[in-house]
Short mmCIF file of C-alpha atoms in Angstrom, two decimals:
data_model
loop_
_atom_site.label_atom_id
_atom_site.label_comp_id
_atom_site.label_asym_id
_atom_site.label_seq_id
_atom_site.Cartn_x
_atom_site.Cartn_y
_atom_site.Cartn_z
CA MET A 1 79.66 -58.71 -25.17
CA LYS A 2 77.97 -56.14 -22.27
CA VAL A 3 74.65 -56.55 -20.08
CA ALA A 4 72.51 -54.31 -21.73
CA ALA A 5 69.15 -54.46 -22.75
CA ASN A 6 68.12 -57.29 -25.08
CA THR A 7 70.42 -59.83 -23.81
CA VAL A 8 70.30 -62.84 -22.39
CA VAL A 9 72.36 -62.73 -19.47
CA THR A 10 73.99 -66.17 -17.85
CA MET A 11 75.45 -65.89 -14.24
CA THR A 12 75.62 -66.99 -10.42
CA TYR A 13 74.51 -65.15 -7.70
CA VAL A 14 74.31 -65.77 -4.06
CA LEU A 15 71.59 -64.01 -2.50
CA HIS A 16 72.33 -62.65 1.15
CA ARG A 17 70.14 -61.24 3.77
CA GLU A 18 71.00 -57.73 4.62
CA THR A 19 74.73 -57.84 3.97
CA VAL A 20 77.41 -59.77 2.46
CA ASP A 21 77.50 -61.73 5.58
CA GLY A 22 74.10 -62.37 6.32
CA GLU A 23 72.05 -65.67 5.94
CA VAL A 24 72.55 -67.06 2.77
CA ILE A 25 69.18 -67.30 0.99
CA GLN A 26 69.49 -68.34 -2.50
CA GLU A 27 72.85 -70.01 -3.94
CA VAL A 28 72.84 -70.51 -7.87
CA LYS A 29 75.87 -72.32 -8.60
CA LYS A 30 77.81 -72.53 -12.10
CA ASP A 31 76.21 -76.30 -12.93
CA LYS A 32 72.83 -75.00 -12.98
CA PRO A 33 73.61 -71.02 -13.72
CA PHE A 34 70.57 -68.20 -14.01
CA GLU A 35 69.74 -67.55 -17.57
CA ALA A 36 67.25 -63.97 -17.95
CA VAL A 37 66.63 -62.06 -20.49
CA PHE A 38 67.36 -58.06 -19.58
CA GLY A 39 65.41 -54.82 -20.14
CA HIS A 40 61.91 -56.89 -20.39
CA GLY A 41 60.61 -56.50 -16.73
CA MET A 42 61.86 -60.22 -15.82
CA LEU A 43 64.45 -58.87 -13.08
CA LEU A 44 64.25 -56.26 -10.46
CA PRO A 45 64.76 -52.75 -12.05
CA LYS A 46 67.92 -51.89 -9.32
CA PHE A 47 69.10 -55.42 -9.92
CA GLU A 48 69.62 -55.03 -13.43
CA GLU A 49 70.42 -51.36 -13.22
CA ASN A 50 73.91 -52.92 -10.87
CA LEU A 51 74.43 -55.46 -13.91
CA ALA A 52 74.61 -52.97 -16.90
CA GLY A 53 77.68 -52.76 -18.73
CA LYS A 54 79.16 -56.06 -17.14
CA GLU A 55 80.92 -58.46 -19.09
CA PRO A 56 82.08 -62.65 -18.96
CA GLY A 57 83.99 -62.51 -16.53
CA ASP A 58 82.91 -60.02 -14.63
CA THR A 59 81.95 -60.23 -10.76
CA PHE A 60 79.40 -58.15 -8.89
CA ALA A 61 78.46 -57.42 -5.09
CA PHE A 62 75.69 -55.10 -4.13
CA GLY A 63 72.82 -54.60 -1.72
CA LEU A 64 68.78 -53.70 -2.36
CA THR A 65 66.70 -51.64 0.19
CA PRO A 66 63.45 -53.57 0.80
CA LYS A 67 61.94 -50.81 -1.58
CA GLU A 68 64.46 -51.61 -4.70
CA GLY A 69 63.46 -55.31 -3.74
CA TYR A 70 60.22 -56.98 -3.12
CA GLY A 71 58.68 -53.48 -1.01
CA GLU A 72 57.61 -53.41 2.48
CA PRO A 73 54.86 -55.92 3.58
CA SER A 74 51.26 -54.81 3.29
CA LYS A 75 47.99 -55.86 5.40
CA GLU A 76 46.51 -55.58 2.27
CA ASN A 77 48.54 -58.61 0.54
CA ILE A 78 46.80 -60.46 4.02
CA ILE A 79 43.69 -61.70 2.74
CA GLU A 80 40.53 -64.39 3.71
CA VAL A 81 39.64 -67.25 1.25
CA ASP A 82 37.26 -69.48 1.38
CA LYS A 83 37.65 -72.84 2.86
CA ASN A 84 36.12 -74.89 0.57
CA ILE A 85 38.93 -74.29 -2.00
CA PHE A 86 40.62 -76.60 -0.22
CA ILE A 87 38.31 -79.20 -0.59
CA GLU A 88 39.16 -82.44 -2.87
CA ASN A 89 36.77 -85.26 -3.25
CA GLY A 90 34.73 -84.40 -0.31
CA LYS A 91 37.35 -83.96 2.22
CA LEU A 92 39.59 -81.13 3.81
CA ASN A 93 43.11 -81.57 1.71
CA GLU A 94 45.08 -81.23 5.12
CA GLU A 95 48.42 -81.63 3.87
CA LEU A 96 47.94 -78.25 2.13
CA CYS A 97 45.60 -76.27 4.30
CA ARG A 98 47.82 -76.39 7.09
CA VAL A 99 49.29 -73.59 8.87
CA GLY A 100 52.88 -72.50 7.12
CA ALA A 101 51.92 -73.99 4.20
CA GLN A 102 52.70 -72.42 0.68
CA VAL A 103 49.83 -72.37 -1.64
CA TRP A 104 49.25 -71.36 -5.28
CA PHE A 105 46.29 -69.17 -6.79
CA ASN A 106 45.84 -68.73 -10.28
CA THR A 107 45.05 -65.08 -10.74
CA ASN A 108 44.76 -63.12 -13.94
CA ASN A 109 47.77 -61.74 -13.75
CA GLY A 110 49.71 -65.41 -13.54
CA PRO A 111 49.95 -67.36 -10.47
CA VAL A 112 50.51 -66.27 -7.22
CA SER A 113 52.09 -67.79 -3.99
CA GLY A 114 50.78 -67.33 -0.45
CA LYS A 115 51.54 -68.77 2.98
CA ILE A 116 48.57 -69.82 4.88
CA LEU A 117 48.84 -67.57 8.43
CA ASN A 118 45.60 -69.11 10.15
CA ILE A 119 42.68 -71.98 9.46
CA GLY A 120 39.17 -71.01 10.90
CA LEU A 121 36.03 -72.56 10.74
CA GLU A 122 34.85 -71.12 7.48
CA LYS A 123 38.14 -69.17 6.37
CA VAL A 124 41.55 -69.90 5.55
CA THR A 125 44.11 -66.47 6.28
CA VAL A 126 46.78 -66.43 3.51
CA ASP A 127 49.52 -63.97 3.41
CA PHE A 128 50.38 -62.69 -0.52
CA ASN A 129 53.40 -60.78 0.19
CA HIS A 130 56.57 -61.73 -1.25
CA GLU A 131 58.46 -64.15 1.24
CA LEU A 132 61.26 -61.12 0.70
CA ALA A 133 59.36 -58.41 1.49
CA GLY A 134 60.78 -56.22 3.79
CA VAL A 135 63.94 -57.67 3.57
CA PRO A 136 67.11 -56.09 2.64
CA LEU A 137 68.95 -58.23 -0.05
CA TYR A 138 72.57 -58.44 -0.90
CA PHE A 139 73.94 -59.93 -4.60
CA THR A 140 77.30 -61.03 -4.86
CA GLY A 141 78.00 -63.11 -8.24
CA GLU A 142 79.90 -63.40 -11.67
CA ILE A 143 78.56 -63.01 -15.12
CA LEU A 144 78.96 -66.25 -17.07
CA ASP A 145 78.03 -65.12 -20.76
CA VAL A 146 76.00 -62.29 -22.32
CA ARG A 147 74.48 -62.56 -26.43
CA MET A 148 71.68 -61.05 -27.72
CA VAL A 149 68.14 -61.92 -27.06
CA SER A 150 67.08 -64.61 -30.02
CA GLU A 151 62.72 -65.36 -30.76
CA LYS A 152 63.61 -68.67 -28.91
CA ASP A 153 64.06 -67.35 -26.08
CA PHE A 154 60.72 -65.33 -26.00
CA ASP A 155 59.02 -68.24 -27.55
CA MET A 156 60.02 -70.66 -24.36
CA GLY A 157 58.09 -67.71 -22.33
CA CYS A 158 61.19 -67.23 -19.82
CA GLY A 159 64.26 -66.18 -21.50
CA CYS A 160 66.07 -69.33 -20.50
CA GLU A 161 67.18 -72.20 -23.79
CA HIS A 162 66.65 -75.12 -21.91
CA ASP A 163 65.02 -78.06 -23.98
CA ASP A 164 63.53 -79.11 -20.65
CA CYS A 165 61.91 -76.06 -19.51
CA HIS A 166 59.08 -76.40 -17.66
CA CYS A 167 58.16 -72.80 -16.73
CA GLY A 168 54.50 -71.85 -15.80
CA ASP A 169 53.91 -75.48 -14.75
CA ASP A 170 52.88 -76.45 -11.59
CA CYS A 171 56.65 -77.07 -10.34
CA HIS A 172 57.21 -73.53 -10.97
CA CYS A 173 61.06 -74.02 -11.43
CA GLY A 174 63.44 -71.16 -10.64
CA ASP A 175 61.62 -70.52 -7.30
CA GLU A 176 63.54 -70.59 -4.15
CA HIS A 177 62.63 -74.38 -4.22
CA ASP A 178 65.90 -76.83 -3.86
CA ASP A 179 63.80 -79.67 -4.77
CA CYS A 180 62.84 -78.39 -8.22
CA ASP A 181 65.21 -80.84 -10.75
CA CYS A 182 63.37 -79.79 -13.76
CA GLY A 183 66.28 -78.37 -15.57
CA CYS A 184 65.13 -74.89 -15.87
CA HIS A 185 66.46 -72.10 -13.25
CA CYS A 186 65.36 -69.16 -15.75
CA GLY A 187 63.30 -67.60 -12.11
CA ASN A 188 61.07 -65.30 -14.76
CA HIS A 189 57.66 -66.31 -13.21
#
């Protein structure tokens, strides 16, 4: 079966910064492969385009410009939030509210992550640009399996078939966290 819309694709990949010789940003291996439903907006459109028509055993190698990837950084995505949202039990949570910390905010469109840039007396400046905004990306990998999508794939909400998937839970599995061991590496958040 070939990679196409309404298929679930299981793959390995290495994501490099800029070129095949660039810094390794993320690596997904065969023991915990990446699974995703194609054609439903879960993946970058150009990523899908480069894998369309591939079959199990096929390898791939391609680059994406920042526009094709996570876009260019925007000043509009750097905002100030009230410092008091970091108050817990009457005290500032200094572990969470520190320069460089990654923080999660719930929005009408689901959870979004940001990086704390500055802490003022009353406001905290948070950068909500994707951490790879403005970065050319280069993917290499292998297609391990392709199958038709099933109802179960959508019941779990993430396109994977792991019974221990906690997609959407606080662990944010599949996001580029090496310390997550929830068993799901679907990456669809």
